[in-house]
mmCIF file of C-alpha atoms in Angstrom:
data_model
loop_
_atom_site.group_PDB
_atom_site.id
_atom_site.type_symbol
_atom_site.label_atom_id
_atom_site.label_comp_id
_atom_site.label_asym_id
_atom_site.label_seq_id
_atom_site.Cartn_x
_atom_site.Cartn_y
_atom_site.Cartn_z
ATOM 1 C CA UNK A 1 139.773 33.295 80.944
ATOM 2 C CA UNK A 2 139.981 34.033 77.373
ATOM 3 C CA UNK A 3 135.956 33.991 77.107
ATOM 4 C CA UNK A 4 135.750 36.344 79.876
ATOM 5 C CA UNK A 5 138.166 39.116 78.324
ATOM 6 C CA UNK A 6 136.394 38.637 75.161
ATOM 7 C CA UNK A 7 132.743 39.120 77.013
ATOM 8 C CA UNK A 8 134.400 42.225 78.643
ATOM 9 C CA UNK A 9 135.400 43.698 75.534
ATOM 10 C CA UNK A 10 132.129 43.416 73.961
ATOM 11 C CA UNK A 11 130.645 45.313 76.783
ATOM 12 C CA UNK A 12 133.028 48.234 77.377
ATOM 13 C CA UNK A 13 132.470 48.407 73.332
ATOM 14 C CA UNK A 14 128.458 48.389 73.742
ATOM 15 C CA UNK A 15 128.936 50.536 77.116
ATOM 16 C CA UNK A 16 130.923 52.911 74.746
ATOM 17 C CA UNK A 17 128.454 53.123 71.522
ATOM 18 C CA UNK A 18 125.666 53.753 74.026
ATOM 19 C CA UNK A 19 127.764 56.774 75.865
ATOM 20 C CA UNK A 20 128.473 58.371 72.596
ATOM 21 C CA UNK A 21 125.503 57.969 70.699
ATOM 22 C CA UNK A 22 122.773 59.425 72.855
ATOM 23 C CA UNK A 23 120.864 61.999 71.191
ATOM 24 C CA UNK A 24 121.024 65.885 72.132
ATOM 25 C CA UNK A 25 118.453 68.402 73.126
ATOM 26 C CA UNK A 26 117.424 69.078 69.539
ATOM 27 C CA UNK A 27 117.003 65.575 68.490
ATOM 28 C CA UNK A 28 114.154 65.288 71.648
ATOM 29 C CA UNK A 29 112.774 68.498 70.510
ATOM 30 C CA UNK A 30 112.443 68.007 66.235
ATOM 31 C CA UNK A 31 110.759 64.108 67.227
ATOM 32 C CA UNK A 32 108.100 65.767 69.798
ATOM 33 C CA UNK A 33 107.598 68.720 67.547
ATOM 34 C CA UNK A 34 106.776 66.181 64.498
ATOM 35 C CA UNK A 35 104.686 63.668 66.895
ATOM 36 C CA UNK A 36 102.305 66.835 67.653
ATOM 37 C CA UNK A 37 102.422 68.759 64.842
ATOM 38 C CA UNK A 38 100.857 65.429 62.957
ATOM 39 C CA UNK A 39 98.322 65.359 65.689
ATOM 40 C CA UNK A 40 97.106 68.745 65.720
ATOM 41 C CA UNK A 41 96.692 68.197 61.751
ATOM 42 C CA UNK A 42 94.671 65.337 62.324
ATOM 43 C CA UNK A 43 92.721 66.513 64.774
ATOM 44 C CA UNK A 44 92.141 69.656 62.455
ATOM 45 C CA UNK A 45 90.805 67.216 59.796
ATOM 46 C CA UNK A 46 88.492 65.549 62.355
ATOM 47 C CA UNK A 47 86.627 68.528 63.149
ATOM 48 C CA UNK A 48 86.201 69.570 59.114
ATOM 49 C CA UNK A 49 88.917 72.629 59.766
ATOM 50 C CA UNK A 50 90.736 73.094 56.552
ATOM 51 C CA UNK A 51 91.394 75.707 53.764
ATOM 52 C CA UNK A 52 92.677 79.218 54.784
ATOM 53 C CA UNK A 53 91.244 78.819 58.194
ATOM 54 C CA UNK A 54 93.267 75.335 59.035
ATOM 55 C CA UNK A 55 96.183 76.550 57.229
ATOM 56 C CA UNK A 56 95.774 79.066 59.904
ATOM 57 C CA UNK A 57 95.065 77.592 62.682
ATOM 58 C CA UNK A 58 97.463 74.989 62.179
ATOM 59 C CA UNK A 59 100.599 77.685 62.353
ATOM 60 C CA UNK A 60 98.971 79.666 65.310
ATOM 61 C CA UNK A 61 99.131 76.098 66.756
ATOM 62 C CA UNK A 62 102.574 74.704 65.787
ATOM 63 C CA UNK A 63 104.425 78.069 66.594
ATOM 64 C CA UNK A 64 102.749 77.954 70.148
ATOM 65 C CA UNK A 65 103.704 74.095 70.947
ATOM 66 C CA UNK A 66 106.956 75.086 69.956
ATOM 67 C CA UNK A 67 107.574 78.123 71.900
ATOM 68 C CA UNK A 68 105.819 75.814 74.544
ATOM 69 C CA UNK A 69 108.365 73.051 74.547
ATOM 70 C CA UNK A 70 111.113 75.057 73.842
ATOM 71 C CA UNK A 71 110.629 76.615 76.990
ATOM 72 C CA UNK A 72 110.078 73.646 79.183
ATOM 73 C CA UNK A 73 111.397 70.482 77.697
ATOM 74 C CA UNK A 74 114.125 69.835 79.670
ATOM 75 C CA UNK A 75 116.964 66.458 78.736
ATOM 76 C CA UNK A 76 118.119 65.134 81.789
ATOM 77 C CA UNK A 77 121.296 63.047 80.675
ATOM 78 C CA UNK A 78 122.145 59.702 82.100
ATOM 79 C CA UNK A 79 125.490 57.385 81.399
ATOM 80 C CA UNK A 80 123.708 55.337 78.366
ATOM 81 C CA UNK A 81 120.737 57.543 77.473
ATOM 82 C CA UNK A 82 118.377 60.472 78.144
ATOM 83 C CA UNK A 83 115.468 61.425 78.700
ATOM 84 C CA UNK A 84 113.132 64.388 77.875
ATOM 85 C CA UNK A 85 110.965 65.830 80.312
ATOM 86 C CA UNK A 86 108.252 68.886 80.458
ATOM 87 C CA UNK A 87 107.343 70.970 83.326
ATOM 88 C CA UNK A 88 103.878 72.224 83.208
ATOM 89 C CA UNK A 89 101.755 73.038 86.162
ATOM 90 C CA UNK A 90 104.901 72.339 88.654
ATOM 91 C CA UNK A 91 105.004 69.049 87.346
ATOM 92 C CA UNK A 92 107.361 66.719 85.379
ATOM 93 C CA UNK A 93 106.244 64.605 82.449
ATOM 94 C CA UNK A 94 108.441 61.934 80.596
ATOM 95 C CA UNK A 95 107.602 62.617 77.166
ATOM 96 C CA UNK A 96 110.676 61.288 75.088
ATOM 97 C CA UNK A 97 113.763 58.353 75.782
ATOM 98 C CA UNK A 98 117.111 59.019 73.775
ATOM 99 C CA UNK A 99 119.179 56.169 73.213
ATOM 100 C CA UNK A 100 121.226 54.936 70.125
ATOM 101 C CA UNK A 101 120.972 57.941 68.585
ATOM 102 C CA UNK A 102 117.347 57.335 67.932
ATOM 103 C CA UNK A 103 114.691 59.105 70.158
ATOM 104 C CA UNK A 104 111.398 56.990 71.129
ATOM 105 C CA UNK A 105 108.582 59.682 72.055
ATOM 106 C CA UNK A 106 104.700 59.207 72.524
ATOM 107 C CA UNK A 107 102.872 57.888 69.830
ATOM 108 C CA UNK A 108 100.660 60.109 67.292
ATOM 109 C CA UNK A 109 97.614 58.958 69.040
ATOM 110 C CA UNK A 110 98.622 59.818 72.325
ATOM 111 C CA UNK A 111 99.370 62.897 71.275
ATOM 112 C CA UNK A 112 95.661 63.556 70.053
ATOM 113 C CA UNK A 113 94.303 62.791 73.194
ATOM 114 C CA UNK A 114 96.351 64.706 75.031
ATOM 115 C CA UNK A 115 95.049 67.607 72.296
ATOM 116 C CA UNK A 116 91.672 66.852 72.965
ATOM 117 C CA UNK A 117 92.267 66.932 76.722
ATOM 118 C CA UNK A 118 93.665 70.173 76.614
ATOM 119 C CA UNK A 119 91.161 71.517 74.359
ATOM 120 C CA UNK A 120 88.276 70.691 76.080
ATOM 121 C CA UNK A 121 89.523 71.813 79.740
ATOM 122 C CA UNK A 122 90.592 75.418 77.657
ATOM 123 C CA UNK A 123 86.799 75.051 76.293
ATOM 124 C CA UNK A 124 85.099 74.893 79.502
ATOM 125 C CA UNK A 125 86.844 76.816 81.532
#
């Protein structure tokens, strides 16, 4: 019996660090903004764009992802973490997981393909 209160303890405490340490809205926000804003610099140095013209380019590009995902990331909040979402094109996209006050997001090199994605369908159409 005594194990068993013990074991219950532990988890209401774990239960209760998870609850209160989920990340906010920001937190999703300031990771993504980093993960693409290193992309869209590397991607910049791939194609030989630097000087005044990448410096440039490079805020024209950061200010519009962030107006971008300032407008459409969206946190939907669960009991023991979160996760952040975009709309785009009437559909959703998991781009981020909150948990521990740590938020796990796409990877730098996901985000460059994405950027190269985009950038090509923008090019041809």
């Amino acid at each position: 019996m005594k194990k068993l209160l013990v074991f219950l303890c532990i988890l209401g405490v774990a239960a209760l660090v998870l609850m209160v340490t989920k990340p906010d809205r920001q937190q999703h926000l300031d990771t993504i903004q980093t993960v693409v804003s290193k992309a869209v610099s590397a991607e910049l140095r791939d194609y030989h764009i630097d000087g005044d013209l990448g410096s440039v380019v490079s805020m024209t590009a950061t200010a519009g992802i962030n107006q971008f995902l300032n407008s459409s990331l969206m946190v939907r909040e669960h009991t023991f973490y979160n996760i952040g979402v975009i709309s785009y094109d009437n559909n959703f996209q998991m781009v981020s997981v909150g948990v521990l006050n740590h938020v796990y997001t796409l990877n730098e090199e996901q985000a460059r393909y994405i950027i190269r994605t985009k950038l090509k369908e923008a090019i041809t159409f």
